[in-house]
Short mmCIF file of N, CA and C in Angstrom, two decimals:
data_model
loop_
_atom_site.label_atom_id
_atom_site.label_comp_id
_atom_site.label_asym_id
_atom_site.label_seq_id
_atom_site.Cartn_x
_atom_site.Cartn_y
_atom_site.Cartn_z
N MET Y 71 103.80 107.49 92.33
CA MET Y 71 103.73 106.43 91.34
C MET Y 71 102.46 105.62 91.59
N ASP Y 72 101.74 105.36 90.53
CA ASP Y 72 100.52 104.59 90.69
C ASP Y 72 100.83 103.09 90.71
N ASP Y 73 99.82 102.30 91.06
CA ASP Y 73 100.00 100.85 91.19
C ASP Y 73 100.40 100.19 89.88
N GLN Y 74 99.86 100.66 88.76
CA GLN Y 74 100.19 100.05 87.47
C GLN Y 74 101.65 100.26 87.11
N LEU Y 75 102.20 101.43 87.39
CA LEU Y 75 103.61 101.68 87.09
C LEU Y 75 104.50 100.85 88.02
N ALA Y 76 104.11 100.75 89.27
CA ALA Y 76 104.85 99.91 90.21
C ALA Y 76 104.82 98.45 89.75
N LEU Y 77 103.68 98.01 89.22
CA LEU Y 77 103.57 96.65 88.70
C LEU Y 77 104.49 96.45 87.50
N ARG Y 78 104.58 97.44 86.62
CA ARG Y 78 105.48 97.35 85.47
C ARG Y 78 106.90 97.08 85.95
N ILE Y 79 107.35 97.86 86.91
CA ILE Y 79 108.71 97.71 87.42
C ILE Y 79 108.91 96.34 88.05
N ARG Y 80 107.93 95.92 88.85
CA ARG Y 80 108.03 94.61 89.51
C ARG Y 80 108.08 93.47 88.49
N LEU Y 81 107.28 93.55 87.45
CA LEU Y 81 107.27 92.50 86.42
C LEU Y 81 108.61 92.44 85.69
N PHE Y 82 109.17 93.58 85.35
CA PHE Y 82 110.49 93.60 84.72
C PHE Y 82 111.53 92.95 85.63
N ARG Y 83 111.48 93.30 86.91
CA ARG Y 83 112.46 92.78 87.87
C ARG Y 83 112.26 91.28 88.10
N GLU Y 84 111.03 90.87 88.39
CA GLU Y 84 110.76 89.47 88.72
C GLU Y 84 110.95 88.54 87.54
N SER Y 85 110.78 89.05 86.33
CA SER Y 85 110.98 88.21 85.15
C SER Y 85 112.45 88.09 84.77
N GLY Y 86 113.30 88.85 85.44
CA GLY Y 86 114.72 88.81 85.15
C GLY Y 86 115.13 89.66 83.97
N GLN Y 87 114.23 90.47 83.45
CA GLN Y 87 114.56 91.33 82.32
C GLN Y 87 115.47 92.48 82.73
N VAL Y 88 115.38 92.90 83.99
CA VAL Y 88 116.25 93.95 84.51
C VAL Y 88 116.82 93.51 85.85
N ARG Y 89 117.98 94.03 86.16
CA ARG Y 89 118.62 93.73 87.43
C ARG Y 89 117.89 94.45 88.57
N PRO Y 90 117.89 93.86 89.75
CA PRO Y 90 117.23 94.51 90.89
C PRO Y 90 117.75 95.92 91.16
N GLU Y 91 119.06 96.11 91.00
CA GLU Y 91 119.62 97.44 91.26
C GLU Y 91 119.15 98.47 90.24
N VAL Y 92 118.89 98.02 89.02
CA VAL Y 92 118.36 98.92 87.99
C VAL Y 92 116.92 99.30 88.33
N ALA Y 93 116.13 98.30 88.72
CA ALA Y 93 114.74 98.59 89.11
C ALA Y 93 114.71 99.54 90.30
N ALA Y 94 115.58 99.35 91.26
CA ALA Y 94 115.63 100.24 92.42
C ALA Y 94 116.04 101.64 92.01
N PHE Y 95 117.04 101.76 91.15
CA PHE Y 95 117.49 103.07 90.69
C PHE Y 95 116.36 103.81 89.97
N VAL Y 96 115.69 103.14 89.05
CA VAL Y 96 114.63 103.77 88.29
C VAL Y 96 113.47 104.15 89.22
N THR Y 97 113.16 103.31 90.18
CA THR Y 97 112.11 103.63 91.15
C THR Y 97 112.45 104.90 91.92
N GLU Y 98 113.70 105.03 92.33
CA GLU Y 98 114.14 106.24 93.04
C GLU Y 98 114.04 107.47 92.15
N GLU Y 99 114.42 107.34 90.90
CA GLU Y 99 114.34 108.47 89.97
C GLU Y 99 112.89 108.88 89.74
N LEU Y 100 112.00 107.92 89.62
CA LEU Y 100 110.58 108.23 89.44
C LEU Y 100 110.02 108.92 90.68
N ALA Y 101 110.44 108.47 91.85
CA ALA Y 101 110.00 109.11 93.10
C ALA Y 101 110.49 110.56 93.15
N ALA Y 102 111.71 110.80 92.70
CA ALA Y 102 112.24 112.16 92.68
C ALA Y 102 111.45 113.03 91.71
N LEU Y 103 111.10 112.48 90.56
CA LEU Y 103 110.29 113.23 89.60
C LEU Y 103 108.92 113.58 90.21
N ALA Y 104 108.31 112.61 90.88
CA ALA Y 104 107.01 112.85 91.52
C ALA Y 104 107.15 113.91 92.62
N ALA Y 105 108.21 113.82 93.41
CA ALA Y 105 108.43 114.79 94.47
C ALA Y 105 108.65 116.19 93.89
N GLY Y 106 109.15 116.25 92.66
CA GLY Y 106 109.37 117.53 92.00
C GLY Y 106 108.13 118.08 91.31
N GLY Y 107 106.99 117.43 91.49
CA GLY Y 107 105.75 117.94 90.95
C GLY Y 107 105.27 117.30 89.66
N HIS Y 108 106.00 116.31 89.17
CA HIS Y 108 105.57 115.63 87.95
C HIS Y 108 104.51 114.58 88.27
N THR Y 109 103.61 114.37 87.34
CA THR Y 109 102.59 113.34 87.47
C THR Y 109 103.19 112.04 86.93
N VAL Y 110 103.56 111.16 87.84
CA VAL Y 110 104.26 109.93 87.47
C VAL Y 110 103.28 108.76 87.61
N THR Y 111 102.73 108.35 86.46
CA THR Y 111 101.78 107.24 86.41
C THR Y 111 102.15 106.31 85.26
N GLU Y 112 101.46 105.22 85.17
CA GLU Y 112 101.65 104.31 84.05
C GLU Y 112 101.42 105.05 82.73
N ASP Y 113 100.38 105.86 82.67
CA ASP Y 113 100.06 106.58 81.44
C ASP Y 113 101.12 107.61 81.07
N THR Y 114 101.67 108.31 82.05
CA THR Y 114 102.59 109.40 81.76
C THR Y 114 104.05 108.98 81.73
N ALA Y 115 104.39 107.90 82.45
CA ALA Y 115 105.80 107.53 82.58
C ALA Y 115 106.09 106.06 82.29
N GLY Y 116 105.14 105.34 81.75
CA GLY Y 116 105.36 103.92 81.47
C GLY Y 116 106.48 103.69 80.47
N MET Y 117 106.45 104.43 79.37
CA MET Y 117 107.48 104.24 78.35
C MET Y 117 108.84 104.73 78.84
N LEU Y 118 108.87 105.83 79.57
CA LEU Y 118 110.11 106.33 80.15
C LEU Y 118 110.72 105.25 81.04
N THR Y 119 109.89 104.65 81.87
CA THR Y 119 110.33 103.62 82.82
C THR Y 119 110.94 102.42 82.10
N SER Y 120 110.22 101.90 81.13
CA SER Y 120 110.72 100.74 80.39
C SER Y 120 112.00 101.06 79.64
N HIS Y 121 112.02 102.20 78.97
CA HIS Y 121 113.19 102.57 78.18
C HIS Y 121 114.42 102.71 79.07
N LEU Y 122 114.29 103.41 80.19
CA LEU Y 122 115.43 103.62 81.07
C LEU Y 122 115.90 102.30 81.69
N MET Y 123 114.97 101.47 82.12
CA MET Y 123 115.38 100.19 82.72
C MET Y 123 116.12 99.32 81.72
N MET Y 124 115.61 99.25 80.50
CA MET Y 124 116.23 98.39 79.50
C MET Y 124 117.58 98.94 79.05
N ALA Y 125 117.68 100.26 78.88
CA ALA Y 125 118.95 100.86 78.46
C ALA Y 125 120.02 100.61 79.52
N LEU Y 126 119.69 100.84 80.78
CA LEU Y 126 120.67 100.62 81.86
C LEU Y 126 121.06 99.15 81.95
N THR Y 127 120.10 98.27 81.78
CA THR Y 127 120.40 96.83 81.83
C THR Y 127 121.32 96.43 80.68
N ARG Y 128 121.05 96.94 79.48
CA ARG Y 128 121.92 96.61 78.34
C ARG Y 128 123.35 97.10 78.60
N LEU Y 129 123.47 98.30 79.14
CA LEU Y 129 124.81 98.83 79.44
C LEU Y 129 125.53 97.97 80.48
N LEU Y 130 124.83 97.60 81.54
CA LEU Y 130 125.45 96.78 82.58
C LEU Y 130 125.81 95.39 82.09
N ASP Y 131 125.05 94.90 81.11
CA ASP Y 131 125.33 93.59 80.53
C ASP Y 131 126.41 93.66 79.45
N GLY Y 132 126.92 94.86 79.20
CA GLY Y 132 127.99 95.02 78.22
C GLY Y 132 127.52 95.01 76.78
N GLU Y 133 126.22 95.15 76.57
CA GLU Y 133 125.69 95.18 75.21
C GLU Y 133 125.88 96.57 74.63
N PRO Y 134 126.28 96.65 73.38
CA PRO Y 134 126.47 97.97 72.77
C PRO Y 134 125.12 98.65 72.54
N ILE Y 135 125.12 99.95 72.67
CA ILE Y 135 123.94 100.75 72.35
C ILE Y 135 124.36 101.65 71.20
N ALA Y 136 123.84 101.34 70.04
CA ALA Y 136 124.23 102.06 68.83
C ALA Y 136 123.53 103.41 68.75
N ALA Y 137 124.14 104.30 68.03
CA ALA Y 137 123.50 105.59 67.75
C ALA Y 137 122.30 105.34 66.85
N PHE Y 138 121.33 106.21 66.96
CA PHE Y 138 120.12 106.08 66.17
C PHE Y 138 120.20 106.98 64.95
N THR Y 139 119.56 106.58 63.87
CA THR Y 139 119.57 107.40 62.67
C THR Y 139 118.75 108.67 62.86
N THR Y 140 117.96 108.71 63.92
CA THR Y 140 117.11 109.88 64.18
C THR Y 140 117.72 110.84 65.20
N ASP Y 141 118.98 110.62 65.57
CA ASP Y 141 119.59 111.46 66.60
C ASP Y 141 119.50 112.95 66.29
N GLU Y 142 119.71 113.33 65.05
CA GLU Y 142 119.67 114.75 64.69
C GLU Y 142 118.27 115.33 64.85
N GLN Y 143 117.26 114.58 64.44
CA GLN Y 143 115.88 115.05 64.59
C GLN Y 143 115.50 115.15 66.06
N VAL Y 144 115.95 114.20 66.85
CA VAL Y 144 115.66 114.22 68.29
C VAL Y 144 116.31 115.44 68.92
N ALA Y 145 117.54 115.71 68.58
CA ALA Y 145 118.24 116.88 69.12
C ALA Y 145 117.52 118.16 68.72
N ASP Y 146 117.04 118.24 67.49
CA ASP Y 146 116.29 119.41 67.04
C ASP Y 146 115.01 119.58 67.86
N GLU Y 147 114.32 118.49 68.09
CA GLU Y 147 113.08 118.53 68.87
C GLU Y 147 113.35 119.00 70.30
N LEU Y 148 114.49 118.62 70.84
CA LEU Y 148 114.82 118.96 72.22
C LEU Y 148 115.28 120.40 72.41
N ALA Y 149 115.50 121.12 71.32
CA ALA Y 149 115.95 122.51 71.42
C ALA Y 149 114.97 123.36 72.23
N ASP Y 150 113.70 123.01 72.19
CA ASP Y 150 112.68 123.74 72.95
C ASP Y 150 112.48 123.21 74.37
N HIS Y 151 113.29 122.22 74.76
CA HIS Y 151 113.12 121.59 76.08
C HIS Y 151 114.46 121.45 76.81
N PRO Y 152 115.15 122.56 77.02
CA PRO Y 152 116.47 122.47 77.66
C PRO Y 152 116.41 121.88 79.08
N GLU Y 153 115.30 122.11 79.77
CA GLU Y 153 115.18 121.56 81.13
C GLU Y 153 115.12 120.04 81.11
N ALA Y 154 114.49 119.47 80.09
CA ALA Y 154 114.42 118.01 79.97
C ALA Y 154 115.80 117.44 79.66
N VAL Y 155 116.56 118.12 78.82
CA VAL Y 155 117.91 117.67 78.50
C VAL Y 155 118.79 117.74 79.74
N ALA Y 156 118.69 118.83 80.50
CA ALA Y 156 119.49 118.96 81.72
C ALA Y 156 119.14 117.87 82.72
N ARG Y 157 117.86 117.59 82.88
CA ARG Y 157 117.44 116.54 83.82
C ARG Y 157 117.92 115.17 83.34
N ALA Y 158 117.86 114.91 82.04
CA ALA Y 158 118.33 113.63 81.51
C ALA Y 158 119.82 113.46 81.78
N ARG Y 159 120.58 114.53 81.64
CA ARG Y 159 122.02 114.46 81.93
C ARG Y 159 122.27 114.21 83.42
N GLU Y 160 121.45 114.80 84.26
CA GLU Y 160 121.57 114.57 85.70
C GLU Y 160 121.28 113.11 86.04
N ILE Y 161 120.23 112.57 85.46
CA ILE Y 161 119.88 111.17 85.69
C ILE Y 161 121.01 110.27 85.19
N SER Y 162 121.55 110.57 84.02
CA SER Y 162 122.66 109.80 83.48
C SER Y 162 123.86 109.83 84.42
N GLY Y 163 124.16 110.99 84.95
CA GLY Y 163 125.27 111.10 85.89
C GLY Y 163 125.05 110.28 87.14
N ARG Y 164 123.82 110.31 87.66
CA ARG Y 164 123.52 109.50 88.85
C ARG Y 164 123.60 108.01 88.52
N ALA Y 165 123.16 107.63 87.31
CA ALA Y 165 123.23 106.22 86.90
C ALA Y 165 124.69 105.77 86.81
N GLU Y 166 125.53 106.64 86.31
CA GLU Y 166 126.94 106.28 86.20
C GLU Y 166 127.56 106.11 87.59
N ARG Y 167 127.23 107.02 88.50
CA ARG Y 167 127.78 106.92 89.86
C ARG Y 167 127.20 105.73 90.62
N ALA Y 168 125.91 105.50 90.51
CA ALA Y 168 125.25 104.45 91.29
C ALA Y 168 125.43 103.05 90.70
N LEU Y 169 125.44 102.97 89.37
CA LEU Y 169 125.43 101.66 88.71
C LEU Y 169 126.66 101.39 87.87
N GLY Y 170 127.40 102.44 87.57
CA GLY Y 170 128.53 102.28 86.66
C GLY Y 170 128.09 102.21 85.21
N ALA Y 171 126.90 102.74 84.92
CA ALA Y 171 126.35 102.69 83.57
C ALA Y 171 126.22 104.11 83.04
N ALA Y 172 127.11 104.49 82.12
CA ALA Y 172 127.07 105.81 81.52
C ALA Y 172 126.23 105.76 80.25
N LEU Y 173 125.14 106.49 80.23
CA LEU Y 173 124.29 106.50 79.04
C LEU Y 173 124.97 107.26 77.91
N PRO Y 174 124.97 106.71 76.70
CA PRO Y 174 125.51 107.45 75.56
C PRO Y 174 124.58 108.61 75.19
N GLU Y 175 125.10 109.52 74.40
CA GLU Y 175 124.36 110.73 74.05
C GLU Y 175 122.99 110.43 73.44
N SER Y 176 122.90 109.44 72.58
CA SER Y 176 121.61 109.14 71.95
C SER Y 176 120.58 108.69 72.99
N GLU Y 177 121.02 107.93 73.99
CA GLU Y 177 120.09 107.50 75.05
C GLU Y 177 119.70 108.67 75.95
N ILE Y 178 120.64 109.57 76.20
CA ILE Y 178 120.32 110.78 76.98
C ILE Y 178 119.25 111.58 76.24
N ASN Y 179 119.39 111.69 74.93
CA ASN Y 179 118.40 112.44 74.15
C ASN Y 179 117.03 111.77 74.20
N PHE Y 180 116.98 110.46 74.09
CA PHE Y 180 115.69 109.78 74.16
C PHE Y 180 115.09 109.89 75.55
N LEU Y 181 115.92 109.82 76.57
CA LEU Y 181 115.44 110.02 77.94
C LEU Y 181 114.88 111.43 78.07
N ALA Y 182 115.56 112.41 77.49
CA ALA Y 182 115.08 113.79 77.53
C ALA Y 182 113.72 113.93 76.83
N LEU Y 183 113.53 113.23 75.73
CA LEU Y 183 112.22 113.26 75.06
C LEU Y 183 111.13 112.74 75.99
N HIS Y 184 111.39 111.64 76.65
CA HIS Y 184 110.43 111.09 77.61
C HIS Y 184 110.15 112.10 78.73
N LEU Y 185 111.19 112.76 79.21
CA LEU Y 185 111.02 113.74 80.28
C LEU Y 185 110.24 114.96 79.81
N ALA Y 186 110.45 115.37 78.57
CA ALA Y 186 109.68 116.49 78.01
C ALA Y 186 108.20 116.14 77.94
N VAL Y 187 107.90 114.93 77.51
CA VAL Y 187 106.50 114.48 77.44
C VAL Y 187 105.91 114.42 78.85
N LEU Y 188 106.67 113.91 79.80
CA LEU Y 188 106.21 113.85 81.19
C LEU Y 188 105.88 115.25 81.70
N ALA Y 189 106.73 116.21 81.40
CA ALA Y 189 106.51 117.58 81.84
C ALA Y 189 105.21 118.15 81.25
N GLN Y 190 104.91 117.78 80.03
CA GLN Y 190 103.67 118.25 79.40
C GLN Y 190 102.42 117.69 80.07
N HIS Y 191 102.56 116.54 80.72
CA HIS Y 191 101.43 115.90 81.39
C HIS Y 191 101.40 116.19 82.88
N SER Y 192 102.20 117.13 83.31
CA SER Y 192 102.29 117.46 84.73
C SER Y 192 101.82 118.90 84.94
N PRO Y 193 101.33 119.19 86.15
CA PRO Y 193 100.91 120.57 86.42
C PRO Y 193 102.07 121.55 86.29
N ALA Y 194 101.77 122.72 85.85
CA ALA Y 194 102.82 123.74 85.65
C ALA Y 194 103.42 124.22 86.94
#
């Protein structure tokens, strides 16, 4: 993780926008992605980081996460990226076990989109 991405996480945490445990969880997940060969930087993973931190925080705060009108298009797009969908489900499972926050299907799909983009920006 580069310094800019670490700064993003720290600013979210220090401003109170996300809980410390959410920031720690997302940091661990990003480290695992980097260890798996992904290029995890502000440019490649900034949006993934923000989206995941905010979704987990909303869930922990009891805020509803509605389905998106684009869910069907997102699912169609993900048909070519089964590895991203599998990884998003794994992350969701870890989030549920570690934080008690189960991501709904629409959030898993959006997380998978971010992971697919990350994979495109990483060495093969």
